[in-house]
PDB file of N, CA and C in Angstrom:
ATOM      1  N   THR A   1      50.198 -31.470  38.474  1.00 72.00           N
ATOM      2  CA  THR A   1      49.497 -31.247  37.235  1.00 72.00           C
ATOM      3  C   THR A   1      48.739 -32.502  36.816  1.00 72.00           C
ATOM      4  N   THR A   2      49.336 -33.638  37.023  1.00 87.00           N
ATOM      5  CA  THR A   2      48.688 -34.892  36.645  1.00 87.00           C
ATOM      6  C   THR A   2      47.409 -35.111  37.442  1.00 87.00           C
ATOM      7  N   ILE A   3      47.443 -34.737  38.703  1.00 86.00           N
ATOM      8  CA  ILE A   3      46.253 -34.893  39.546  1.00 86.00           C
ATOM      9  C   ILE A   3      45.132 -33.985  39.048  1.00 86.00           C
ATOM     10  N   LEU A   4      45.471 -32.768  38.662  1.00 83.00           N
ATOM     11  CA  LEU A   4      44.449 -31.838  38.171  1.00 83.00           C
ATOM     12  C   LEU A   4      43.848 -32.326  36.850  1.00 83.00           C
ATOM     13  N   ILE A   5      44.667 -32.871  35.974  1.00 88.00           N
ATOM     14  CA  ILE A   5      44.159 -33.410  34.710  1.00 88.00           C
ATOM     15  C   ILE A   5      43.257 -34.613  34.973  1.00 88.00           C
ATOM     16  N   PHE A   6      43.667 -35.461  35.894  1.00 93.00           N
ATOM     17  CA  PHE A   6      42.850 -36.626  36.253  1.00 93.00           C
ATOM     18  C   PHE A   6      41.497 -36.178  36.822  1.00 93.00           C
ATOM     19  N   LEU A   7      41.508 -35.183  37.712  1.00 91.00           N
ATOM     20  CA  LEU A   7      40.248 -34.680  38.271  1.00 91.00           C
ATOM     21  C   LEU A   7      39.358 -34.081  37.185  1.00 91.00           C
ATOM     22  N   ASP A   8      39.969 -33.366  36.247  1.00 90.00           N
ATOM     23  CA  ASP A   8      39.187 -32.783  35.155  1.00 90.00           C
ATOM     24  C   ASP A   8      38.541 -33.876  34.314  1.00 90.00           C
ATOM     25  N   MET A   9      39.274 -34.949  34.040  1.00 94.00           N
ATOM     26  CA  MET A   9      38.700 -36.061  33.276  1.00 94.00           C
ATOM     27  C   MET A   9      37.558 -36.718  34.042  1.00 94.00           C
ATOM     28  N   LYS A  10      37.708 -36.878  35.339  1.00 95.00           N
ATOM     29  CA  LYS A  10      36.651 -37.486  36.154  1.00 95.00           C
ATOM     30  C   LYS A  10      35.412 -36.592  36.205  1.00 95.00           C
ATOM     31  N   PHE A  11      35.620 -35.292  36.401  1.00 93.00           N
ATOM     32  CA  PHE A  11      34.481 -34.366  36.401  1.00 93.00           C
ATOM     33  C   PHE A  11      33.764 -34.404  35.058  1.00 93.00           C
ATOM     34  N   ARG A  12      34.527 -34.388  33.970  1.00 92.00           N
ATOM     35  CA  ARG A  12      33.929 -34.379  32.634  1.00 92.00           C
ATOM     36  C   ARG A  12      33.111 -35.639  32.396  1.00 92.00           C
ATOM     37  N   SER A  13      33.668 -36.794  32.751  1.00 96.00           N
ATOM     38  CA  SER A  13      32.924 -38.034  32.528  1.00 96.00           C
ATOM     39  C   SER A  13      31.692 -38.126  33.424  1.00 96.00           C
ATOM     40  N   THR A  14      31.791 -37.646  34.646  1.00 94.00           N
ATOM     41  CA  THR A  14      30.634 -37.652  35.554  1.00 94.00           C
ATOM     42  C   THR A  14      29.542 -36.723  35.047  1.00 94.00           C
ATOM     43  N   PHE A  15      29.931 -35.538  34.581  1.00 91.00           N
ATOM     44  CA  PHE A  15      28.936 -34.592  34.076  1.00 91.00           C
ATOM     45  C   PHE A  15      28.271 -35.117  32.804  1.00 91.00           C
ATOM     46  N   LEU A  16      29.030 -35.777  31.945  1.00 93.00           N
ATOM     47  CA  LEU A  16      28.436 -36.362  30.742  1.00 93.00           C
ATOM     48  C   LEU A  16      27.510 -37.523  31.093  1.00 93.00           C
ATOM     49  N   LYS A  17      27.892 -38.319  32.071  1.00 95.00           N
ATOM     50  CA  LYS A  17      27.081 -39.473  32.476  1.00 95.00           C
ATOM     51  C   LYS A  17      25.727 -39.037  33.018  1.00 95.00           C
ATOM     52  N   TYR A  18      25.705 -37.976  33.809  1.00 93.00           N
ATOM     53  CA  TYR A  18      24.464 -37.499  34.412  1.00 93.00           C
ATOM     54  C   TYR A  18      23.838 -36.329  33.655  1.00 93.00           C
ATOM     55  N   SER A  19      24.343 -36.027  32.469  1.00 90.00           N
ATOM     56  CA  SER A  19      23.829 -34.955  31.601  1.00 90.00           C
ATOM     57  C   SER A  19      23.757 -33.612  32.325  1.00 90.00           C
ATOM     58  N   ILE A  20      24.818 -33.279  33.007  1.00 86.00           N
ATOM     59  CA  ILE A  20      24.905 -31.999  33.718  1.00 86.00           C
ATOM     60  C   ILE A  20      25.611 -31.006  32.803  1.00 86.00           C
ATOM     61  N   PRO A  21      24.928 -29.915  32.408  1.00 86.00           N
ATOM     62  CA  PRO A  21      25.552 -28.945  31.501  1.00 86.00           C
ATOM     63  C   PRO A  21      26.414 -27.941  32.269  1.00 86.00           C
ATOM     64  N   PHE A  22      27.528 -28.403  32.805  1.00 85.00           N
ATOM     65  CA  PHE A  22      28.404 -27.549  33.603  1.00 85.00           C
ATOM     66  C   PHE A  22      29.837 -27.847  33.186  1.00 85.00           C
ATOM     67  N   PRO A  23      30.667 -26.814  33.002  1.00 87.00           N
ATOM     68  CA  PRO A  23      32.042 -27.070  32.562  1.00 87.00           C
ATOM     69  C   PRO A  23      32.864 -27.783  33.635  1.00 87.00           C
ATOM     70  N   SER A  24      33.570 -28.809  33.233  1.00 88.00           N
ATOM     71  CA  SER A  24      34.370 -29.580  34.185  1.00 88.00           C
ATOM     72  C   SER A  24      35.522 -28.757  34.739  1.00 88.00           C
ATOM     73  N   SER A  25      36.060 -27.849  33.952  1.00 86.00           N
ATOM     74  CA  SER A  25      37.165 -27.020  34.440  1.00 86.00           C
ATOM     75  C   SER A  25      36.711 -26.096  35.565  1.00 86.00           C
ATOM     76  N   LEU A  26      35.483 -25.605  35.468  1.00 88.00           N
ATOM     77  CA  LEU A  26      34.962 -24.748  36.525  1.00 88.00           C
ATOM     78  C   LEU A  26      34.704 -25.542  37.801  1.00 88.00           C
ATOM     79  N   ALA A  27      34.266 -26.776  37.659  1.00 90.00           N
ATOM     80  CA  ALA A  27      34.091 -27.640  38.828  1.00 90.00           C
ATOM     81  C   ALA A  27      35.447 -27.938  39.465  1.00 90.00           C
ATOM     82  N   GLY A  28      36.471 -28.114  38.650  1.00 89.00           N
ATOM     83  CA  GLY A  28      37.815 -28.315  39.174  1.00 89.00           C
ATOM     84  C   GLY A  28      38.338 -27.100  39.912  1.00 89.00           C
ATOM     85  N   CYS A  29      38.059 -25.911  39.377  1.00 86.00           N
ATOM     86  CA  CYS A  29      38.476 -24.682  40.066  1.00 86.00           C
ATOM     87  C   CYS A  29      37.771 -24.555  41.414  1.00 86.00           C
ATOM     88  N   GLY A  30      36.494 -24.864  41.444  1.00 91.00           N
ATOM     89  CA  GLY A  30      35.757 -24.800  42.707  1.00 91.00           C
ATOM     90  C   GLY A  30      36.259 -25.817  43.716  1.00 91.00           C
ATOM     91  N   THR A  31      36.579 -27.013  43.237  1.00 91.00           N
ATOM     92  CA  THR A  31      37.120 -28.044  44.121  1.00 91.00           C
ATOM     93  C   THR A  31      38.490 -27.652  44.648  1.00 91.00           C
ATOM     94  N   LEU A  32      39.329 -27.100  43.793  1.00 87.00           N
ATOM     95  CA  LEU A  32      40.648 -26.653  44.225  1.00 87.00           C
ATOM     96  C   LEU A  32      40.526 -25.533  45.254  1.00 87.00           C
ATOM     97  N   PHE A  33      39.640 -24.588  45.006  1.00 89.00           N
ATOM     98  CA  PHE A  33      39.430 -23.482  45.941  1.00 89.00           C
ATOM     99  C   PHE A  33      38.912 -23.993  47.286  1.00 89.00           C
ATOM    100  N   ALA A  34      37.942 -24.891  47.248  1.00 92.00           N
ATOM    101  CA  ALA A  34      37.390 -25.437  48.494  1.00 92.00           C
ATOM    102  C   ALA A  34      38.432 -26.251  49.251  1.00 92.00           C
ATOM    103  N   SER A  35      39.253 -27.009  48.536  1.00 88.00           N
ATOM    104  CA  SER A  35      40.285 -27.794  49.221  1.00 88.00           C
ATOM    105  C   SER A  35      41.343 -26.900  49.845  1.00 88.00           C
ATOM    106  N   MET A  36      41.685 -25.799  49.174  1.00 83.00           N
ATOM    107  CA  MET A  36      42.657 -24.866  49.763  1.00 83.00           C
ATOM    108  C   MET A  36      42.084 -24.202  51.008  1.00 83.00           C
ATOM    109  N   LEU A  37      40.796 -23.836  50.969  1.00 86.00           N
ATOM    110  CA  LEU A  37      40.167 -23.261  52.160  1.00 86.00           C
ATOM    111  C   LEU A  37      40.104 -24.268  53.299  1.00 86.00           C
ATOM    112  N   LEU A  38      39.770 -25.506  52.968  1.00 87.00           N
ATOM    113  CA  LEU A  38      39.700 -26.548  53.987  1.00 87.00           C
ATOM    114  C   LEU A  38      41.075 -26.834  54.592  1.00 87.00           C
ATOM    115  N   LEU A  39      42.087 -26.934  53.758  1.00 84.00           N
ATOM    116  CA  LEU A  39      43.443 -27.160  54.265  1.00 84.00           C
ATOM    117  C   LEU A  39      43.919 -26.015  55.145  1.00 84.00           C
ATOM    118  N   ASP A  40      43.557 -24.803  54.762  1.00 81.00           N
ATOM    119  CA  ASP A  40      43.956 -23.637  55.546  1.00 81.00           C
ATOM    120  C   ASP A  40      43.225 -23.598  56.881  1.00 81.00           C
ATOM    121  N   ALA A  41      41.967 -24.024  56.908  1.00 84.00           N
ATOM    122  CA  ALA A  41      41.187 -23.982  58.150  1.00 84.00           C
ATOM    123  C   ALA A  41      41.549 -25.129  59.091  1.00 84.00           C
ATOM    124  N   VAL A  42      41.816 -26.306  58.540  1.00 84.00           N
ATOM    125  CA  VAL A  42      42.062 -27.485  59.372  1.00 84.00           C
ATOM    126  C   VAL A  42      43.497 -27.522  59.894  1.00 84.00           C
ATOM    127  N   SER A  43      44.443 -27.221  59.042  1.00 79.00           N
ATOM    128  CA  SER A  43      45.841 -27.340  59.444  1.00 79.00           C
ATOM    129  C   SER A  43      46.374 -26.005  59.930  1.00 79.00           C
ATOM    130  N   ASP A  44      47.638 -25.997  60.253  1.00 72.00           N
ATOM    131  CA  ASP A  44      48.272 -24.795  60.782  1.00 72.00           C
ATOM    132  C   ASP A  44      48.852 -23.916  59.671  1.00 72.00           C
ATOM    133  N   GLU A  45      48.134 -23.743  58.613  1.00 72.00           N
ATOM    134  CA  GLU A  45      48.454 -22.891  57.465  1.00 72.00           C
ATOM    135  C   GLU A  45      49.606 -23.391  56.605  1.00 72.00           C
ATOM    136  N   LYS A  46      50.325 -24.429  57.035  1.00 79.00           N
ATOM    137  CA  LYS A  46      51.440 -24.873  56.203  1.00 79.00           C
ATOM    138  C   LYS A  46      50.965 -25.653  54.985  1.00 79.00           C
ATOM    139  N   TRP A  47      49.857 -26.395  55.093  1.00 80.00           N
ATOM    140  CA  TRP A  47      49.361 -27.168  53.956  1.00 80.00           C
ATOM    141  C   TRP A  47      48.761 -26.245  52.902  1.00 80.00           C
ATOM    142  N   GLY A  48      47.922 -25.312  53.333  1.00 76.00           N
ATOM    143  CA  GLY A  48      47.315 -24.371  52.385  1.00 76.00           C
ATOM    144  C   GLY A  48      48.357 -23.480  51.736  1.00 76.00           C
ATOM    145  N   ALA A  49      49.305 -23.006  52.538  1.00 81.00           N
ATOM    146  CA  ALA A  49      50.376 -22.166  51.992  1.00 81.00           C
ATOM    147  C   ALA A  49      51.276 -22.963  51.063  1.00 81.00           C
ATOM    148  N   GLY A  50      51.518 -24.226  51.393  1.00 84.00           N
ATOM    149  CA  GLY A  50      52.337 -25.079  50.524  1.00 84.00           C
ATOM    150  C   GLY A  50      51.675 -25.331  49.184  1.00 84.00           C
ATOM    151  N   LEU A  51      50.362 -25.578  49.203  1.00 82.00           N
ATOM    152  CA  LEU A  51      49.634 -25.780  47.956  1.00 82.00           C
ATOM    153  C   LEU A  51      49.616 -24.503  47.127  1.00 82.00           C
ATOM    154  N   TYR A  52      49.467 -23.368  47.798  1.00 85.00           N
ATOM    155  CA  TYR A  52      49.499 -22.077  47.104  1.00 85.00           C
ATOM    156  C   TYR A  52      50.863 -21.845  46.457  1.00 85.00           C
ATOM    157  N   LYS A  53      51.930 -22.134  47.186  1.00 90.00           N
ATOM    158  CA  LYS A  53      53.279 -21.946  46.638  1.00 90.00           C
ATOM    159  C   LYS A  53      53.540 -22.887  45.475  1.00 90.00           C
ATOM    160  N   ALA A  54      52.973 -24.086  45.525  1.00 89.00           N
ATOM    161  CA  ALA A  54      53.174 -25.044  44.438  1.00 89.00           C
ATOM    162  C   ALA A  54      52.427 -24.634  43.175  1.00 89.00           C
ATOM    163  N   LEU A  55      51.236 -24.055  43.330  1.00 88.00           N
ATOM    164  CA  LEU A  55      50.414 -23.708  42.164  1.00 88.00           C
ATOM    165  C   LEU A  55      50.628 -22.284  41.665  1.00 88.00           C
ATOM    166  N   ASN A  56      51.271 -21.435  42.443  1.00 92.00           N
ATOM    167  CA  ASN A  56      51.412 -20.029  42.094  1.00 92.00           C
ATOM    168  C   ASN A  56      52.219 -19.794  40.812  1.00 92.00           C
ATOM    169  N   PRO A  57      53.339 -20.478  40.557  1.00 93.00           N
ATOM    170  CA  PRO A  57      54.058 -20.203  39.300  1.00 93.00           C
ATOM    171  C   PRO A  57      53.211 -20.465  38.047  1.00 93.00           C
ATOM    172  N   GLY A  58      52.449 -21.538  38.055  1.00 88.00           N
ATOM    173  CA  GLY A  58      51.580 -21.811  36.903  1.00 88.00           C
ATOM    174  C   GLY A  58      50.485 -20.773  36.751  1.00 88.00           C
ATOM    175  N   ALA A  59      49.927 -20.336  37.875  1.00 88.00           N
ATOM    176  CA  ALA A  59      48.879 -19.314  37.832  1.00 88.00           C
ATOM    177  C   ALA A  59      49.436 -17.986  37.317  1.00 88.00           C
ATOM    178  N   MET A  60      50.643 -17.658  37.712  1.00 93.00           N
ATOM    179  CA  MET A  60      51.241 -16.406  37.233  1.00 93.00           C
ATOM    180  C   MET A  60      51.541 -16.482  35.732  1.00 93.00           C
ATOM    181  N   LEU A  61      51.970 -17.642  35.260  1.00 91.00           N
ATOM    182  CA  LEU A  61      52.227 -17.812  33.834  1.00 91.00           C
ATOM    183  C   LEU A  61      50.932 -17.668  33.030  1.00 91.00           C
ATOM    184  N   LEU A  62      49.855 -18.290  33.521  1.00 86.00           N
ATOM    185  CA  LEU A  62      48.564 -18.162  32.837  1.00 86.00           C
ATOM    186  C   LEU A  62      48.059 -16.728  32.854  1.00 86.00           C
ATOM    187  N   ALA A  63      48.220 -16.043  33.978  1.00 88.00           N
ATOM    188  CA  ALA A  63      47.775 -14.647  34.064  1.00 88.00           C
ATOM    189  C   ALA A  63      48.563 -13.761  33.103  1.00 88.00           C
ATOM    190  N   LYS A  64      49.828 -14.084  32.904  1.00 89.00           N
ATOM    191  CA  LYS A  64      50.665 -13.299  31.986  1.00 89.00           C
ATOM    192  C   LYS A  64      50.212 -13.460  30.539  1.00 89.00           C
ATOM    193  N   TRP A  65      49.849 -14.683  30.135  1.00 86.00           N
ATOM    194  CA  TRP A  65      49.513 -14.967  28.753  1.00 86.00           C
ATOM    195  C   TRP A  65      48.012 -14.940  28.465  1.00 86.00           C
ATOM    196  N   LEU A  66      47.184 -14.674  29.455  1.00 81.00           N
ATOM    197  CA  LEU A  66      45.730 -14.660  29.280  1.00 81.00           C
ATOM    198  C   LEU A  66      45.271 -13.693  28.195  1.00 81.00           C
ATOM    199  N   PRO A  67      45.777 -12.464  28.134  1.00 79.00           N
ATOM    200  CA  PRO A  67      45.316 -11.554  27.072  1.00 79.00           C
ATOM    201  C   PRO A  67      45.615 -12.045  25.664  1.00 79.00           C
ATOM    202  N   VAL A  68      46.664 -12.805  25.492  1.00 77.00           N
ATOM    203  CA  VAL A  68      47.018 -13.296  24.161  1.00 77.00           C
ATOM    204  C   VAL A  68      45.915 -14.194  23.603  1.00 77.00           C
ATOM    205  N   PHE A  69      45.271 -14.949  24.475  1.00 72.00           N
ATOM    206  CA  PHE A  69      44.252 -15.888  24.021  1.00 72.00           C
ATOM    207  C   PHE A  69      42.856 -15.279  23.959  1.00 72.00           C
ATOM    208  N   PHE A  70      42.555 -14.301  24.808  1.00 71.00           N
ATOM    209  CA  PHE A  70      41.197 -13.758  24.858  1.00 71.00           C
ATOM    210  C   PHE A  70      40.994 -12.494  24.040  1.00 71.00           C
ATOM    211  N   VAL A  71      41.983 -11.658  23.883  1.00 71.00           N
ATOM    212  CA  VAL A  71      41.802 -10.387  23.182  1.00 71.00           C
ATOM    213  C   VAL A  71      41.414 -10.584  21.723  1.00 71.00           C
ATOM    214  N   PRO A  72      42.048 -11.461  20.953  1.00 67.00           N
ATOM    215  CA  PRO A  72      41.611 -11.613  19.552  1.00 67.00           C
ATOM    216  C   PRO A  72      40.144 -12.019  19.425  1.00 67.00           C
ATOM    217  N   SER A  73      39.671 -12.884  20.282  1.00 62.00           N
ATOM    218  CA  SER A  73      38.262 -13.300  20.214  1.00 62.00           C
ATOM    219  C   SER A  73      37.340 -12.155  20.596  1.00 62.00           C
ATOM    220  N   LEU A  74      37.712 -11.385  21.580  1.00 63.00           N
ATOM    221  CA  LEU A  74      36.865 -10.268  21.996  1.00 63.00           C
ATOM    222  C   LEU A  74      36.849  -9.149  20.965  1.00 63.00           C
ATOM    223  N   VAL A  75      37.938  -8.950  20.262  1.00 66.00           N
ATOM    224  CA  VAL A  75      37.980  -7.921  19.224  1.00 66.00           C
ATOM    225  C   VAL A  75      37.078  -8.304  18.055  1.00 66.00           C
ATOM    226  N   LEU A  76      37.047  -9.578  17.721  1.00 63.00           N
ATOM    227  CA  LEU A  76      36.239 -10.041  16.586  1.00 63.00           C
ATOM    228  C   LEU A  76      34.781 -10.309  16.954  1.00 63.00           C
ATOM    229  N   LEU A  77      34.435 -10.240  18.214  1.00 60.00           N
ATOM    230  CA  LEU A  77      33.068 -10.538  18.640  1.00 60.00           C
ATOM    231  C   LEU A  77      32.015  -9.649  17.980  1.00 60.00           C
ATOM    232  N   PRO A  78      32.219  -8.347  17.839  1.00 63.00           N
ATOM    233  CA  PRO A  78      31.187  -7.534  17.157  1.00 63.00           C
ATOM    234  C   PRO A  78      30.974  -7.916  15.699  1.00 63.00           C
ATOM    235  N   LEU A  79      31.924  -8.578  15.089  1.00 62.00           N
ATOM    236  CA  LEU A  79      31.791  -8.979  13.689  1.00 62.00           C
ATOM    237  C   LEU A  79      31.077 -10.310  13.518  1.00 62.00           C
ATOM    238  N   ALA A  80      30.786 -10.991  14.613  1.00 57.00           N
ATOM    239  CA  ALA A  80      30.118 -12.296  14.530  1.00 57.00           C
ATOM    240  C   ALA A  80      28.729 -12.127  13.937  1.00 57.00           C
ATOM    241  N   SER A  81      28.351 -13.023  13.053  1.00 61.00           N
ATOM    242  CA  SER A  81      27.100 -12.856  12.308  1.00 61.00           C
ATOM    243  C   SER A  81      25.887 -13.428  13.031  1.00 61.00           C
ATOM    244  N   GLY A  82      26.033 -14.238  14.044  1.00 60.00           N
ATOM    245  CA  GLY A  82      24.890 -14.885  14.658  1.00 60.00           C
ATOM    246  C   GLY A  82      24.328 -14.181  15.879  1.00 60.00           C
ATOM    247  N   LEU A  83      24.804 -13.007  16.204  1.00 55.00           N
ATOM    248  CA  LEU A  83      24.368 -12.366  17.438  1.00 55.00           C
ATOM    249  C   LEU A  83      23.023 -11.661  17.308  1.00 55.00           C
ATOM    250  N   GLY A  84      22.755 -11.044  16.192  1.00 60.00           N
ATOM    251  CA  GLY A  84      21.498 -10.325  16.010  1.00 60.00           C
ATOM    252  C   GLY A  84      21.532  -8.967  16.690  1.00 60.00           C
ATOM    253  N   ASP A  85      20.453  -8.214  16.503  1.00 64.00           N
ATOM    254  CA  ASP A  85      20.391  -6.910  17.156  1.00 64.00           C
ATOM    255  C   ASP A  85      19.684  -7.040  18.502  1.00 64.00           C
ATOM    256  N   ALA A  86      19.509  -5.911  19.196  1.00 63.00           N
ATOM    257  CA  ALA A  86      18.941  -5.940  20.538  1.00 63.00           C
ATOM    258  C   ALA A  86      17.501  -6.453  20.536  1.00 63.00           C
ATOM    259  N   PHE A  87      16.718  -6.136  19.507  1.00 66.00           N
ATOM    260  CA  PHE A  87      15.343  -6.598  19.437  1.00 66.00           C
ATOM    261  C   PHE A  87      15.262  -8.124  19.291  1.00 66.00           C
ATOM    262  N   GLU A  88      16.127  -8.692  18.449  1.00 61.00           N
ATOM    263  CA  GLU A  88      16.127 -10.133  18.243  1.00 61.00           C
ATOM    264  C   GLU A  88      16.592 -10.874  19.480  1.00 61.00           C
ATOM    265  N   VAL A  89      17.570 -10.342  20.179  1.00 58.00           N
ATOM    266  CA  VAL A  89      18.094 -10.994  21.382  1.00 58.00           C
ATOM    267  C   VAL A  89      17.050 -10.951  22.487  1.00 58.00           C
ATOM    268  N   ARG A  90      16.267  -9.904  22.532  1.00 60.00           N
ATOM    269  CA  ARG A  90      15.259  -9.753  23.575  1.00 60.00           C
ATOM    270  C   ARG A  90      14.200 -10.842  23.486  1.00 60.00           C
ATOM    271  N   PHE A  91      13.859 -11.267  22.299  1.00 57.00           N
ATOM    272  CA  PHE A  91      12.835 -12.300  22.133  1.00 57.00           C
ATOM    273  C   PHE A  91      13.493 -13.538  21.718  1.00 57.00           C
TER     274      PHE A  91
END
C-alpha cells in the first residue's frame, strides 16, 4: 500500500509540474495493470499471480463498498443546478 501511495504522489507531482490534466490515480491503475501484464509475460506466472493474490483482498473490499460512495451522488445528479438542458449543453 505504501508503494502505491508513493507512486500516486509521484504521478500527481509530475502531472502538476508538466501541466498534464490527467488523474494520477488513473495513471497508477494503468501502471499497475501494465506491470502485472509484464510480470505475467516475463516470469513463469508466479510473480503476476502473487501480485494478484496480494492485491485481491483490497480490490474485493473496494468492490463491495463502491455503491455506498457512488449511488448517493448519482441519485442527486439530476437535481444539480449547473447542468442545463439539452440545447444549452449542445452549444
